[in-house]
Amino acid sequence: MQKELDQSLEDYRESLGESGPPKGLLVVVNHEEDPSDTLYVFLPDEDRVNMKTIRSYVDQMQQEQCTKAILILRDAGLTPAAKSAIAELLSNKITMECFYENELMVNITEHKLVPEHIVLTAEEKQELLDTYRLKESQLPKMQSSDPVARYYGMKRGQVVRINRPSETAGRYITYRIVV
């Protein structure tokens, strides 16, 4: 297994042979706690991803009844039509998060200046609101475009617990809601 993880992209493609995947690479991941919760990771071959490619990915996801995907893009990114298609996917209850290759060079959650973030479940969120007698609007906000929120795939209304080291208190805990 470790040998496969250490493989370069060229070695991986060579191991697939001539009949490799037609539209770039595809990785399918299942959630540890809920194996029916599937995530597709698409790595398209083309530099600039177009509408046709997005449609083929969506068709593939719908066949497998998958609602979450990550699209890893090269520098050229998406065509305007592809961007609008991804925005429209939310109405079909499909989430496709786009990352550029250079954004994934460093795992931001492991950087020493980024505090620990823990995404709360719906029950934990309700317990937090009840314990402190808060409304959602009273919690500090976090943009859905925040790098850490994107990393964890957070949606509007989800709450994250942030544990920061503090010189005076030892540890400082804060909560933020994604808007």
Coordinates of C-alpha atoms in Angstrom, one line a residue:
M1 CA 0.0 0.0 0.0
Q2 CA 2.8 2.5 0.9
K3 CA 4.5 1.6 -2.4
E4 CA 1.4 2.8 -4.2
L5 CA 1.2 6.0 -2.2
D6 CA 4.8 6.8 -3.0
Q7 CA 4.3 6.3 -6.7
S8 CA 4.8 9.3 -9.1
L9 CA 1.9 10.2 -11.4
E10 CA 3.9 8.9 -14.4
D11 CA 4.5 5.5 -12.7
Y12 CA 0.8 5.3 -11.8
R13 CA -0.3 6.0 -15.3
E14 CA 2.2 3.5 -16.6
S15 CA 0.8 0.8 -14.2
L16 CA -2.7 1.5 -15.7
G17 CA -1.5 0.5 -19.1
E18 CA -2.6 1.9 -22.5
S19 CA -6.3 1.6 -21.6
G20 CA -6.1 3.9 -18.6
P21 CA -9.1 6.0 -17.6
P22 CA -10.4 8.0 -20.6
K23 CA -11.0 11.3 -18.8
G24 CA -8.0 11.6 -16.5
L25 CA -7.7 10.0 -13.1
L26 CA -10.5 9.1 -10.7
V27 CA -10.3 8.3 -7.0
V28 CA -13.3 7.0 -5.1
V29 CA -13.3 7.3 -1.3
N30 CA -15.8 6.1 1.2
H31 CA -16.5 7.8 4.6
E32 CA -15.1 5.8 7.6
E33 CA -18.2 6.0 9.7
D34 CA -20.7 5.8 6.8
P35 CA -19.5 3.6 3.9
S36 CA -22.5 4.6 1.8
D37 CA -21.2 8.2 1.8
T38 CA -19.0 8.3 -1.2
L39 CA -16.7 11.0 -2.5
Y40 CA -15.3 11.2 -6.1
V41 CA -12.0 12.9 -6.8
F42 CA -11.5 13.8 -10.4
L43 CA -8.1 14.7 -11.9
P44 CA -8.8 15.7 -15.5
D45 CA -6.2 15.4 -18.2
E46 CA -7.0 18.7 -19.9
D47 CA -5.5 22.0 -18.8
R48 CA -8.8 23.9 -19.1
V49 CA -11.9 21.9 -18.1
N50 CA -15.0 22.4 -20.2
M51 CA -18.7 21.8 -19.9
K52 CA -18.5 18.4 -21.7
T53 CA -16.1 17.1 -19.1
I54 CA -18.2 18.4 -16.2
R55 CA -21.3 16.7 -17.7
S56 CA -19.5 13.4 -18.0
Y57 CA -18.4 13.6 -14.4
V58 CA -21.9 14.4 -13.2
D59 CA -23.3 11.5 -15.3
Q60 CA -20.8 9.2 -13.7
M61 CA -21.7 10.4 -10.2
Q62 CA -25.4 10.1 -10.8
Q63 CA -25.0 6.5 -12.1
E64 CA -23.2 5.6 -8.8
Q65 CA -25.6 7.8 -6.7
C66 CA -22.7 9.9 -5.4
T67 CA -23.4 13.5 -4.4
K68 CA -19.9 14.8 -3.5
A69 CA -16.9 15.4 -5.6
I70 CA -13.6 17.2 -5.7
L71 CA -12.2 18.5 -8.9
I72 CA -8.5 19.1 -9.0
L73 CA -7.6 21.6 -11.7
R74 CA -4.5 22.8 -13.4
D75 CA -3.5 26.5 -13.7
A76 CA -5.9 27.2 -16.6
G77 CA -8.9 26.2 -14.5
L78 CA -12.5 26.1 -15.8
T79 CA -14.2 27.6 -18.8
P80 CA -17.0 30.1 -17.9
A81 CA -19.6 27.5 -19.0
A82 CA -18.1 24.9 -16.7
K83 CA -18.1 27.3 -13.8
S84 CA -21.8 28.0 -14.3
A85 CA -22.5 24.3 -14.6
I86 CA -20.8 23.6 -11.2
A87 CA -22.8 26.4 -9.6
E88 CA -26.1 24.9 -11.0
L89 CA -25.2 21.5 -9.5
L90 CA -26.3 22.6 -6.0
S91 CA -29.9 22.6 -7.2
N92 CA -29.4 18.9 -8.1
K93 CA -28.0 18.3 -4.6
I94 CA -24.6 17.6 -6.0
T95 CA -21.5 19.3 -4.5
M96 CA -18.4 19.7 -6.6
E97 CA -15.6 21.5 -4.9
C98 CA -12.8 22.8 -7.2
F99 CA -9.2 23.1 -6.0
Y100 CA -6.1 24.1 -8.1
E101 CA -3.1 21.8 -7.9
N102 CA -1.0 24.5 -6.3
E103 CA -3.5 24.9 -3.5
L104 CA -3.0 21.3 -2.5
M105 CA 0.8 21.4 -2.4
V106 CA 0.7 22.1 1.4
N107 CA -1.8 20.7 3.9
I108 CA -2.9 23.9 5.6
T109 CA -4.4 22.0 8.5
E110 CA -0.9 20.8 9.5
H111 CA 0.7 24.2 9.4
K112 CA 1.9 25.3 12.8
L113 CA 0.1 28.7 12.6
V114 CA -3.3 27.1 11.8
P115 CA -5.1 26.0 15.0
E116 CA -7.0 22.7 15.3
H117 CA -10.4 22.8 13.6
I118 CA -13.1 20.3 14.5
V119 CA -16.4 20.2 12.6
L120 CA -19.4 19.7 14.9
T121 CA -22.2 17.3 14.2
A122 CA -25.8 18.6 14.1
E123 CA -26.3 17.2 17.7
E124 CA -23.1 18.9 19.0
K125 CA -24.1 22.1 17.3
Q126 CA -27.6 22.0 19.0
E127 CA -26.0 21.2 22.4
L128 CA -23.6 24.2 22.0
L129 CA -26.5 26.5 21.2
D130 CA -28.6 25.2 24.1
T131 CA -25.7 25.2 26.6
Y132 CA -24.8 28.9 26.0
R133 CA -28.4 29.9 25.1
L134 CA -27.4 31.3 21.7
K135 CA -29.0 31.7 18.4
E136 CA -27.0 30.8 15.2
S137 CA -26.8 34.5 14.3
Q138 CA -24.9 35.2 17.6
L139 CA -22.0 32.9 16.7
P140 CA -18.9 34.4 15.0
K141 CA -18.9 33.9 11.3
M142 CA -16.6 32.0 8.9
Q143 CA -16.9 32.4 5.1
S144 CA -17.6 29.2 3.1
S145 CA -14.7 30.3 0.9
D146 CA -12.3 30.2 3.9
P147 CA -9.5 27.7 3.0
V148 CA -10.1 25.6 6.1
A149 CA -13.9 25.5 5.4
R150 CA -13.2 24.4 1.9
Y151 CA -10.7 21.8 3.1
Y152 CA -13.3 20.2 5.3
G153 CA -16.1 20.7 2.8
M154 CA -18.2 22.7 5.2
K155 CA -21.6 24.0 4.1
R156 CA -23.7 27.0 5.3
G157 CA -24.9 26.5 8.8
Q158 CA -22.2 24.1 10.0
V159 CA -20.3 25.0 13.1
V160 CA -16.6 24.5 13.6
R161 CA -14.8 24.3 17.0
I162 CA -11.3 26.0 16.9
N163 CA -8.8 25.1 19.6
R164 CA -6.0 27.7 19.8
P165 CA -3.0 27.7 22.2
S166 CA -3.1 30.7 24.5
E167 CA -0.2 32.2 26.5
T168 CA -2.5 33.3 29.3
A169 CA -5.3 30.7 29.4
G170 CA -3.3 27.7 28.1
R171 CA -6.0 26.9 25.6
Y172 CA -8.7 29.1 23.9
I173 CA -11.7 27.5 22.3
T174 CA -14.0 29.4 19.9
Y175 CA -16.8 28.4 17.6
R176 CA -17.6 29.7 14.2
I177 CA -20.6 29.2 11.9
V178 CA -20.2 29.0 8.2
V179 CA -22.1 31.6 6.2

